Coordinates of C-alpha atoms in Angstrom, one line a residue:
M1 CA 0.3 0.8 -0.2
A2 CA 1.3 3.5 -1.1
A3 CA 3.0 5.2 1.9
P4 CA -0.4 8.6 2.3
M5 CA -0.2 11.8 0.4
L6 CA 1.3 14.9 3.7
R7 CA 0.1 17.6 3.2
G8 CA 3.0 20.1 3.4
V9 CA 1.9 23.8 5.5
S10 CA 4.0 27.0 6.3
P11 CA 6.9 28.5 7.9
V12 CA 13.1 -7.4 33.3
R13 CA 10.0 -4.4 34.9
R14 CA 11.8 -1.4 36.9
W15 CA 10.1 0.8 39.6
S16 CA 11.1 3.7 41.2
L17 CA 9.5 3.3 44.8
A18 CA 8.7 6.1 47.4
W19 CA 9.5 5.1 51.0
V20 CA 6.2 7.0 52.6
D21 CA 5.2 6.8 57.4
G22 CA 1.8 6.1 57.2
G23 CA 2.1 7.8 60.2
S24 CA -1.4 9.5 60.2
R25 CA -4.6 7.0 61.1
H26 CA -6.9 10.3 60.8
R27 CA -9.4 8.8 56.8
R28 CA -9.3 11.7 54.9
T29 CA -12.8 12.7 52.7
S30 CA -13.2 13.9 49.8
P31 CA -16.3 15.5 48.5
N32 CA -18.3 13.1 46.4
G33 CA -20.2 14.4 42.8
S34 CA -18.4 14.5 39.2
T35 CA -17.0 18.0 37.0
S36 CA -18.2 19.6 34.7
N37 CA -14.6 19.1 32.6
R38 CA -14.8 15.7 31.4
I39 CA -12.0 14.1 29.6
R40 CA -12.8 11.1 27.6
E41 CA -9.7 10.0 26.9
Q42 CA -8.5 6.8 28.0
S43 CA -5.2 6.0 29.2
S44 CA -2.5 3.4 27.6
V45 CA -1.2 3.2 30.8
A46 CA -4.5 2.0 32.3
Q47 CA -5.6 -0.4 29.8
Q48 CA -2.8 -2.1 31.1
P49 CA -4.0 -5.6 33.1
L50 CA -5.2 -4.0 36.8
H51 CA -2.8 -5.0 40.2
T52 CA -4.9 -6.5 43.4
A53 CA -3.8 -4.0 46.6
Q54 CA -3.2 -5.6 49.1
K55 CA -4.9 -5.3 52.2
P56 CA -1.4 -3.4 54.9
R57 CA -0.6 -6.2 56.6
K58 CA -0.2 -5.3 61.0
G59 CA 1.3 -2.7 62.1
G60 CA 2.9 -2.3 58.5
H61 CA 4.3 1.3 57.5
K62 CA 6.0 2.6 54.4
W63 CA 4.6 2.4 51.5
A64 CA 5.8 2.8 47.9
A65 CA 4.6 5.0 45.1
V66 CA 4.3 3.8 41.3
V67 CA 3.6 7.3 38.9
G68 CA 3.4 7.1 35.6
L69 CA 2.2 10.6 33.5
E70 CA 0.0 10.0 29.9
I71 CA 0.6 14.2 28.2
H72 CA -0.3 15.2 24.9
A73 CA 1.2 18.1 23.3
Q74 CA -0.4 20.0 20.6
I75 CA 1.7 20.4 17.8
S76 CA 2.9 24.4 16.9
S77 CA 1.4 24.0 13.4
N78 CA -0.4 26.3 11.0
S79 CA -3.2 23.7 10.0
K80 CA -4.8 20.4 12.0
L81 CA -3.5 17.0 12.3
F82 CA -6.2 15.9 9.0
S83 CA -7.3 19.2 7.5
G84 CA -6.4 22.6 6.3
S85 CA -8.6 24.4 9.5
Q86 CA -6.3 27.4 10.9
V87 CA -5.2 27.0 14.4
S88 CA -5.5 29.9 16.4
F89 CA -6.6 29.6 21.0
T90 CA -8.2 33.4 20.2
A91 CA -10.6 32.8 17.4
P92 CA -14.1 33.2 18.3
P93 CA -16.5 29.5 18.4
N94 CA -16.5 27.8 15.6
S95 CA -15.5 30.1 13.1
L96 CA -12.2 27.6 12.4
V97 CA -14.2 23.7 10.6
S98 CA -14.2 22.4 8.3
F99 CA -16.1 20.2 7.1
F100 CA -13.8 17.8 7.6
D101 CA -13.4 18.7 11.6
A102 CA -17.1 18.3 11.2
S103 CA -17.1 15.1 9.8
L104 CA -19.6 15.5 7.3
P105 CA -20.2 13.2 4.4
G106 CA -17.3 11.6 2.2
T107 CA -14.9 14.1 3.6
L108 CA -11.5 12.7 3.4
P109 CA -7.7 12.8 6.0
V110 CA -5.1 14.5 4.3
L111 CA -1.5 14.8 6.9
N112 CA 0.2 17.8 7.6
R113 CA 3.5 16.7 6.4
R114 CA 4.5 19.5 9.4
C115 CA 3.0 17.7 12.8
V116 CA 4.3 13.8 11.1
E117 CA 7.8 15.9 11.1
A118 CA 7.1 17.5 14.4
A119 CA 6.8 13.8 15.7
V120 CA 9.6 12.3 14.1
M121 CA 12.3 15.7 16.4
T122 CA 10.5 14.7 19.6
G123 CA 11.3 11.7 19.5
L124 CA 14.4 11.6 18.7
A125 CA 15.2 14.1 20.8
L126 CA 13.7 11.6 23.4
N127 CA 15.9 9.1 22.3
C128 CA 13.0 7.3 20.9
R129 CA 13.4 4.4 17.5
I130 CA 11.6 6.1 15.0
N131 CA 9.4 3.4 13.4
K132 CA 10.0 3.7 9.9
K133 CA 6.3 2.3 8.8
S134 CA 4.1 2.9 11.2
L135 CA 0.1 2.9 11.3
F136 CA -3.5 5.0 12.3
D137 CA -6.4 3.5 14.0
R138 CA -9.9 5.0 14.7
K139 CA -10.4 4.6 18.6
H140 CA -14.4 5.0 18.6
Y141 CA -16.4 6.6 21.1
F142 CA -19.5 9.0 21.2
Y143 CA -19.4 12.4 23.1
A144 CA -20.7 16.1 21.6
D145 CA -17.7 17.5 20.8
L146 CA -16.2 14.4 18.9
P147 CA -18.6 14.5 15.8
A148 CA -17.5 11.6 13.4
G149 CA -17.7 9.6 16.9
Y150 CA -14.5 8.2 16.9
Q151 CA -11.2 9.9 17.1
I152 CA -8.3 9.3 14.4
T153 CA -4.8 7.2 16.7
Q154 CA -2.2 5.6 16.5
Q155 CA -2.6 2.5 18.7
R156 CA -1.3 -0.6 17.6
L157 CA 1.7 0.9 15.7
P158 CA 2.7 4.5 16.7
I159 CA 5.4 6.8 15.2
A160 CA 8.0 6.7 18.5
A161 CA 8.5 4.3 21.3
N162 CA 11.6 3.2 23.9
G163 CA 12.5 6.9 24.3
S164 CA 13.8 8.2 27.4
L165 CA 14.1 11.3 29.4
S166 CA 16.3 12.6 31.7
Y167 CA 15.3 15.7 34.2
G168 CA 16.7 16.7 37.5
V169 CA 15.2 17.1 40.9
F170 CA 17.0 19.0 43.9
V171 CA 18.2 16.0 46.8
G172 CA 15.9 17.0 50.2
N173 CA 14.6 19.9 49.0
R174 CA 18.6 21.6 48.4
W175 CA 19.2 23.9 45.7
S176 CA 22.8 22.7 46.6
H177 CA 21.9 19.1 45.7
M178 CA 20.7 17.6 42.7
A179 CA 20.7 14.6 41.0
T180 CA 20.0 13.4 37.4
K181 CA 17.3 10.6 37.5
T182 CA 15.2 8.7 34.1
V183 CA 11.9 8.3 33.0
R184 CA 11.2 5.7 30.4
I185 CA 9.0 6.6 27.5
K186 CA 6.7 3.9 26.6
Q187 CA 5.2 5.9 23.1
I188 CA 4.4 9.0 21.1
Q189 CA 2.2 9.1 19.0
L190 CA -0.1 11.5 16.8
E191 CA -4.0 11.8 17.5
Q192 CA -6.8 14.3 16.4
D193 CA -7.2 16.7 19.7
S194 CA -11.9 17.1 20.3
G195 CA -13.1 20.1 20.4
K196 CA -14.1 22.2 23.7
S197 CA -17.9 21.5 26.2
L198 CA -18.7 24.7 27.2
H199 CA -21.1 23.8 30.4
D200 CA -22.9 26.3 31.4
D201 CA -24.4 25.5 35.1
L202 CA -26.6 28.2 35.4
R203 CA -28.7 27.4 31.8
S204 CA -28.3 23.8 32.6
Q205 CA -27.2 23.8 28.9
T206 CA -23.7 22.6 26.8
L207 CA -21.7 24.9 24.6
I208 CA -19.8 23.2 22.0
D209 CA -16.8 24.5 20.2
L210 CA -15.1 22.7 17.8
N211 CA -12.1 25.3 16.1
R212 CA -9.8 23.0 18.4
A213 CA -11.6 19.2 16.9
G214 CA -8.7 18.0 14.9
V215 CA -5.8 19.9 15.8
G216 CA -3.1 17.9 16.4
L217 CA -1.5 16.1 19.1
L218 CA 1.7 14.2 20.5
E219 CA 0.5 12.2 23.1
V220 CA 3.5 10.9 25.3
V221 CA 2.9 8.5 27.4
M222 CA 5.3 7.2 29.7
E223 CA 6.0 4.0 31.7
P224 CA 5.0 4.0 35.7
D225 CA 9.2 5.5 37.0
L226 CA 8.0 7.7 38.5
S227 CA 7.0 7.9 43.1
C228 CA 5.9 11.7 43.9
G229 CA 4.9 14.9 42.3
E230 CA 7.7 16.9 42.5
E231 CA 9.4 14.1 40.6
A232 CA 6.2 14.3 37.7
A233 CA 6.1 18.2 37.7
A234 CA 10.5 17.9 37.2
V235 CA 9.6 15.3 34.1
V236 CA 6.6 17.6 32.8
K237 CA 8.9 20.9 32.5
E238 CA 11.6 19.1 31.4
L239 CA 10.2 18.0 27.9
Q240 CA 7.8 21.2 28.6
L241 CA 11.7 23.4 27.5
I242 CA 12.5 20.4 25.4
L243 CA 9.0 20.4 23.3
Q244 CA 10.0 24.4 23.6
A245 CA 13.5 25.0 21.9
L246 CA 12.3 21.7 19.3
G247 CA 9.6 24.4 18.4
T248 CA 7.5 21.3 17.7
S249 CA 4.6 22.8 20.8
Q250 CA 4.1 25.8 22.2
A251 CA 3.3 23.8 25.3
N252 CA 1.8 26.6 27.0
M253 CA -0.3 24.5 29.8
A254 CA -2.5 27.5 30.9
E255 CA -4.2 28.2 27.1
G256 CA -4.2 23.7 27.0
Q257 CA -1.6 23.6 24.6
L258 CA 0.0 20.6 27.2
R259 CA -1.7 18.9 29.2
V260 CA -1.0 16.3 31.6
D261 CA -3.0 12.9 32.9
A262 CA -0.9 11.2 35.8
N263 CA -1.8 7.1 36.7
I264 CA -1.2 6.9 40.6
S265 CA -0.7 3.3 43.0
V266 CA 0.0 2.4 46.2
H267 CA 1.1 -0.6 47.4
H268 CA 4.0 -2.3 50.0
P269 CA 7.2 -3.0 49.0
G270 CA 7.8 -6.1 48.4
E271 CA 3.6 -6.4 47.7
P272 CA 1.3 -6.7 44.3
L273 CA 0.6 -3.1 43.1
G274 CA -2.1 -1.7 43.9
I275 CA -5.0 -0.5 41.9
R276 CA -4.7 2.3 40.6
T277 CA -6.4 5.8 39.7
E278 CA -6.3 8.6 36.9
V279 CA -6.0 12.0 37.9
K280 CA -7.1 14.0 34.2
N281 CA -6.5 17.3 32.5
L282 CA -4.0 19.0 34.9
N283 CA -3.0 22.6 33.1
S284 CA -0.6 23.5 36.0
I285 CA 2.5 22.2 36.9
R286 CA 2.2 22.8 40.3
F287 CA -1.5 21.8 40.4
L288 CA 0.4 18.3 38.9
A289 CA 2.4 18.1 42.1
R290 CA -0.2 19.2 44.4
A291 CA -3.0 17.1 43.1
I292 CA -0.3 13.6 42.2
D293 CA 1.0 14.2 46.3
H294 CA -2.7 14.7 47.3
E295 CA -3.9 11.0 45.9
I296 CA -1.0 9.3 47.3
Q297 CA -1.5 10.7 50.3
R298 CA -5.8 9.6 50.2
Q299 CA -5.1 6.0 48.8
I300 CA -3.0 5.8 52.0
N301 CA -5.5 6.9 53.8
E302 CA -8.2 5.0 52.5
L303 CA -6.0 1.9 52.9
E304 CA -5.0 1.6 56.7
S305 CA -9.2 3.4 57.7
G306 CA -10.1 -0.7 56.0
G307 CA -11.0 1.0 52.6
E308 CA -9.9 0.0 49.2
I309 CA -9.0 1.2 45.9
L310 CA -11.9 2.0 43.3
N311 CA -10.3 2.4 39.9
E312 CA -11.6 5.3 39.0
T313 CA -11.4 8.4 37.0
R314 CA -11.0 11.4 39.4
S315 CA -10.1 15.1 38.4
F316 CA -8.2 17.6 40.6
D317 CA -9.9 21.1 42.5
P318 CA -7.7 23.2 42.8
K319 CA -9.3 25.4 46.0
L320 CA -10.5 22.7 48.2
G321 CA -6.6 20.8 47.7
C322 CA -8.0 17.0 46.8
T323 CA -9.1 15.4 43.9
V324 CA -12.4 14.2 42.9
P325 CA -14.0 11.6 42.3
M326 CA -15.4 11.9 37.8
R327 CA -16.7 8.7 37.2
D328 CA -16.0 4.5 37.8
K329 CA -13.5 2.6 35.5
E330 CA -14.0 -0.7 36.3
G331 CA -16.7 -1.4 34.0
K332 CA -13.8 -1.3 31.0
Q333 CA -15.1 0.7 27.6
D334 CA -14.6 -1.6 24.4
Y335 CA -13.4 1.3 21.9
R336 CA -13.9 -0.7 19.1
F337 CA -10.6 0.1 17.4
M338 CA -9.8 -0.4 14.0
P339 CA -7.5 0.3 11.3
E340 CA -8.5 3.6 9.7
P341 CA -8.8 2.9 6.3
N342 CA -9.0 6.8 4.9
L343 CA -5.6 6.6 5.9
P344 CA -2.9 3.4 4.1
P345 CA 1.2 3.1 6.4
L346 CA 3.1 6.3 6.6
V347 CA 6.2 4.8 5.6
L348 CA 9.2 7.1 6.4
Y349 CA 12.7 7.3 5.0
D350 CA 15.9 7.8 6.2
T351 CA 19.3 8.7 3.8
A352 CA 19.8 5.0 4.2
S353 CA 16.6 3.9 2.1
L354 CA 15.6 7.3 0.4
P355 CA 14.3 5.9 -2.5
A356 CA 16.6 7.8 -6.3
G357 CA 14.2 10.1 -7.4
A358 CA 12.0 10.6 -4.6
D359 CA 10.3 13.6 -3.9
S360 CA 10.9 15.9 -1.3
Q361 CA 7.9 16.9 -0.4
Q362 CA 6.2 13.6 -0.4
V363 CA 9.3 11.7 1.8
I364 CA 10.4 12.6 5.1
N365 CA 13.9 11.8 6.4
I366 CA 14.7 11.4 9.5
D367 CA 19.1 11.7 9.3
Q368 CA 17.5 15.2 7.9
I369 CA 15.9 16.0 10.9
R370 CA 18.2 14.5 12.8
D371 CA 20.9 16.8 11.5
A372 CA 18.8 19.8 12.1
L373 CA 17.8 19.5 16.2
P374 CA 18.1 22.7 17.6
E375 CA 20.5 22.5 20.9
L376 CA 18.4 21.0 23.2
P377 CA 18.1 22.2 27.6
S378 CA 20.4 19.2 28.8
A379 CA 23.2 20.5 26.2
T380 CA 22.1 24.4 27.5
R381 CA 22.9 24.5 31.0
K382 CA 25.8 22.1 30.1
R383 CA 27.6 24.2 27.6
L384 CA 26.2 27.8 30.3
V385 CA 28.1 25.7 33.3
Q386 CA 31.2 25.2 30.9
Q387 CA 31.3 29.0 29.7
Y388 CA 30.4 30.4 32.2
G389 CA 32.0 28.4 35.4
M390 CA 27.7 29.0 37.1
L391 CA 26.9 26.1 39.0
P392 CA 24.3 23.5 37.7
E393 CA 21.5 24.8 40.0
H394 CA 21.8 28.3 38.7
S395 CA 22.1 26.4 34.8
F396 CA 19.1 25.2 35.9
A397 CA 16.5 28.1 36.9
L398 CA 17.9 30.5 33.7
L399 CA 15.8 27.8 31.3
N400 CA 13.4 27.5 33.8
E401 CA 12.2 30.6 33.9
A402 CA 10.5 31.7 30.5
G403 CA 12.7 33.7 28.4
L404 CA 15.0 34.1 31.2
L405 CA 18.3 33.1 30.0
Q406 CA 18.2 35.3 26.2
F407 CA 18.4 38.1 28.9
F408 CA 21.1 37.2 30.6
Q409 CA 23.1 36.4 27.8
N410 CA 22.2 40.0 26.7
V411 CA 23.5 41.6 29.4
M412 CA 26.4 39.0 29.3
K413 CA 27.1 40.5 25.8
E414 CA 27.0 44.3 26.9
T415 CA 28.8 44.1 30.3
R416 CA 32.8 43.1 31.3
A417 CA 31.0 42.6 34.7
E418 CA 32.2 39.0 35.8
P419 CA 29.4 36.1 34.9
K420 CA 28.8 35.3 38.7
K421 CA 28.1 39.0 40.0
V422 CA 25.5 38.9 36.4
T423 CA 24.4 35.8 37.3
S424 CA 23.7 37.0 40.8
W425 CA 22.2 40.3 39.5
V426 CA 19.5 38.3 37.0
L427 CA 18.6 35.2 39.2
N428 CA 17.3 37.2 43.2
T429 CA 17.9 41.3 42.6
L430 CA 15.6 40.4 39.0
L431 CA 14.0 37.1 39.6
G432 CA 13.0 39.1 42.4
Y433 CA 11.3 42.1 41.6
L434 CA 9.9 40.5 38.1
K435 CA 7.8 37.4 40.9
H436 CA 7.1 40.2 42.7
H437 CA 4.7 41.9 40.8
N438 CA 4.2 39.4 38.8
L439 CA 5.2 40.6 35.8
A440 CA 7.3 37.7 33.1
V441 CA 10.2 38.5 32.1
S442 CA 9.3 39.9 27.9
E443 CA 7.6 42.4 30.7
S444 CA 10.4 44.0 32.4
P445 CA 11.2 47.8 32.8
I446 CA 14.3 47.0 32.8
T447 CA 15.8 45.8 29.6
P448 CA 19.3 43.9 29.2
S449 CA 21.8 47.3 28.4
A450 CA 20.1 48.8 31.4
L451 CA 21.6 46.6 34.2
A452 CA 25.1 45.8 32.0
G453 CA 24.6 49.5 32.3
L454 CA 24.9 48.9 36.4
L455 CA 27.1 46.2 35.8
D456 CA 29.7 47.8 34.5
L457 CA 29.4 51.0 36.9
L458 CA 29.1 48.4 40.3
D459 CA 32.1 46.6 37.9
S460 CA 34.6 49.6 38.1
K461 CA 34.5 50.0 41.7
A462 CA 32.2 53.3 40.6
I463 CA 29.6 53.6 43.6
S464 CA 28.7 51.1 46.0
S465 CA 26.7 47.5 46.2
S466 CA 24.0 49.7 48.0
A467 CA 23.7 52.1 45.7
A468 CA 23.3 49.7 42.1
K469 CA 20.3 48.9 44.9
Q470 CA 19.5 52.4 44.5
V471 CA 19.7 52.8 41.0
F472 CA 17.8 49.8 40.3
E473 CA 14.8 50.7 41.4
E474 CA 15.4 54.1 40.2
L475 CA 15.7 51.5 36.3
W476 CA 13.1 50.0 37.4
K477 CA 10.7 52.9 37.6
G478 CA 11.3 52.8 32.9
E479 CA 11.5 56.3 33.0
A480 CA 14.4 55.5 29.9
K481 CA 17.4 57.3 32.2
T482 CA 21.1 55.5 32.2
A483 CA 22.5 54.3 35.1
A484 CA 25.1 56.8 34.2
Q485 CA 22.9 59.0 34.0
I486 CA 20.9 58.1 37.3
V487 CA 24.3 58.2 39.5
S488 CA 24.9 60.6 38.5
E489 CA 21.8 63.2 39.3
K490 CA 21.7 61.1 42.7
Q491 CA 25.2 62.0 43.5
L492 CA 25.8 58.0 44.4
E493 CA 29.5 57.7 43.0
L494 CA 32.6 56.7 45.4
M495 CA 35.0 59.4 46.4
Q496 CA 38.0 58.1 44.9
D497 CA 39.8 61.5 46.5
Q498 CA 41.1 60.0 49.4
E499 CA 41.0 64.3 50.7
A500 CA 38.6 65.1 49.4
L501 CA 36.8 62.8 51.6
E502 CA 38.9 64.2 55.1
R503 CA 37.3 67.1 54.5
L504 CA 34.8 65.6 54.1
C505 CA 33.9 64.1 57.3
Q506 CA 36.4 66.8 58.9
S507 CA 33.1 69.8 57.4
M508 CA 30.9 67.2 58.5
M509 CA 31.7 66.7 61.9
E510 CA 32.1 70.5 62.3
G511 CA 28.9 71.3 60.9
H512 CA 27.7 68.8 64.0
P513 CA 30.2 69.5 67.6
Q514 CA 27.1 68.3 69.8
V515 CA 26.6 65.0 67.5
V516 CA 30.7 64.1 68.2
T517 CA 31.4 65.3 71.7
V518 CA 28.0 63.0 72.1
A519 CA 30.6 60.4 70.8
G520 CA 32.9 61.9 72.2
G521 CA 31.6 61.3 75.6
A522 CA 30.3 57.4 74.6
G523 CA 34.1 56.2 74.1
P524 CA 37.1 56.9 72.6
S525 CA 36.6 58.1 68.8
H526 CA 37.4 56.5 65.1
L527 CA 36.5 59.5 63.6
S528 CA 40.6 61.5 63.2
S529 CA 40.8 64.9 61.1

């Protein structure tokens, strides 16, 4: 069967264990009820055979938590996965819907080349094996914002598999102690996103917006190698940085471009794994960590109180700080997976297997994409440590804040100050002010040039450290003055002339004789003319 036509667009098993003290025997209950945010996608991990949770042994207090993540990243593309409809987060509802998106009879999918390239690039960056042949499947389920009644995905043979992602976590919450860990990646698959259901509880109605229906997604399925919310947060942050560095996804969680499902269970070490719950649709790294840690503790409390864990889907309520049930998963849903009849196998090539005379617009060369990969975050951090002699934790901090690394590098280009001093001012002073005023780096009233000018004055000992802080506060006002102008206007220069300094001291003492007398009566004077 021929490869699908590509549509071009413009530019041994191991488990990680966490020891948890089961100290409290108090049973924590969660509010019952359902949420209006209904997400239907069944997790790939959740479809594996379930393990029965064992009753805790009498006197046993140690628990191990097991966490697996499934992450959906919206692909950065001008058009959707199988249609030419534009992709825009801010467009009016139902204004970007093609006939295919609305599932009108007779419409056929045309694969978006950009989405395939993004999937290959992401797979390579995550150390995956790229399958030269992958298949598309239909996953059937009914919901109002899925007009076709099925989702096109890659259940049987995904585009990439068997990868890994290294991430850093701080040991004991200390920045100076960092450990590098690795999570295995089971697979990466291409699939369609669904539309949005907007629930109006006041009017008891649901509105449907199909702008998002058919947008290309990368589903990254990870093995259950994590053990707590902190590790999960670090993994998602690292993946977010990688996607942004590649340009394959903007990965803006606030706009739903990166959504996380977490599968969580607890068990006693040495015993079978416990029944897992799935916490769906987490769209904030902070909420992700809180949700996982809460769910781990909730399951421990439930088991220690003599209860049992239900195989169910839950959501996280950030206001209550707890997970709440959405629906049970005891009755396994039949998604009736079947091959997608309108899409032949997706065939990729490397340099060795590329057919002679092949149309470059109709084939994708894996090696060509590999050669074009940009510098990844791990390599960037290593370069920063080697080039500027900074601590590894400082390199993490520079990358974790959007735009901060570029700001730092721009300052370094324009200042004579040592990298250590620049790092301190950017991470401590500038970032502190930005967080205090709830501003992004791009919204900073102080430009890299302005900060470089201030650091040059400090480096040349023209001003003191305390004066530099005053100048920074003036620069923060955004009055378009340079550091040198502020120093001159406020007379903040350090006096370098010894004789002039002595005359100033003498003048001060003569102008305040009473203060000098009091100081002299209190003990030996430390001033001399």
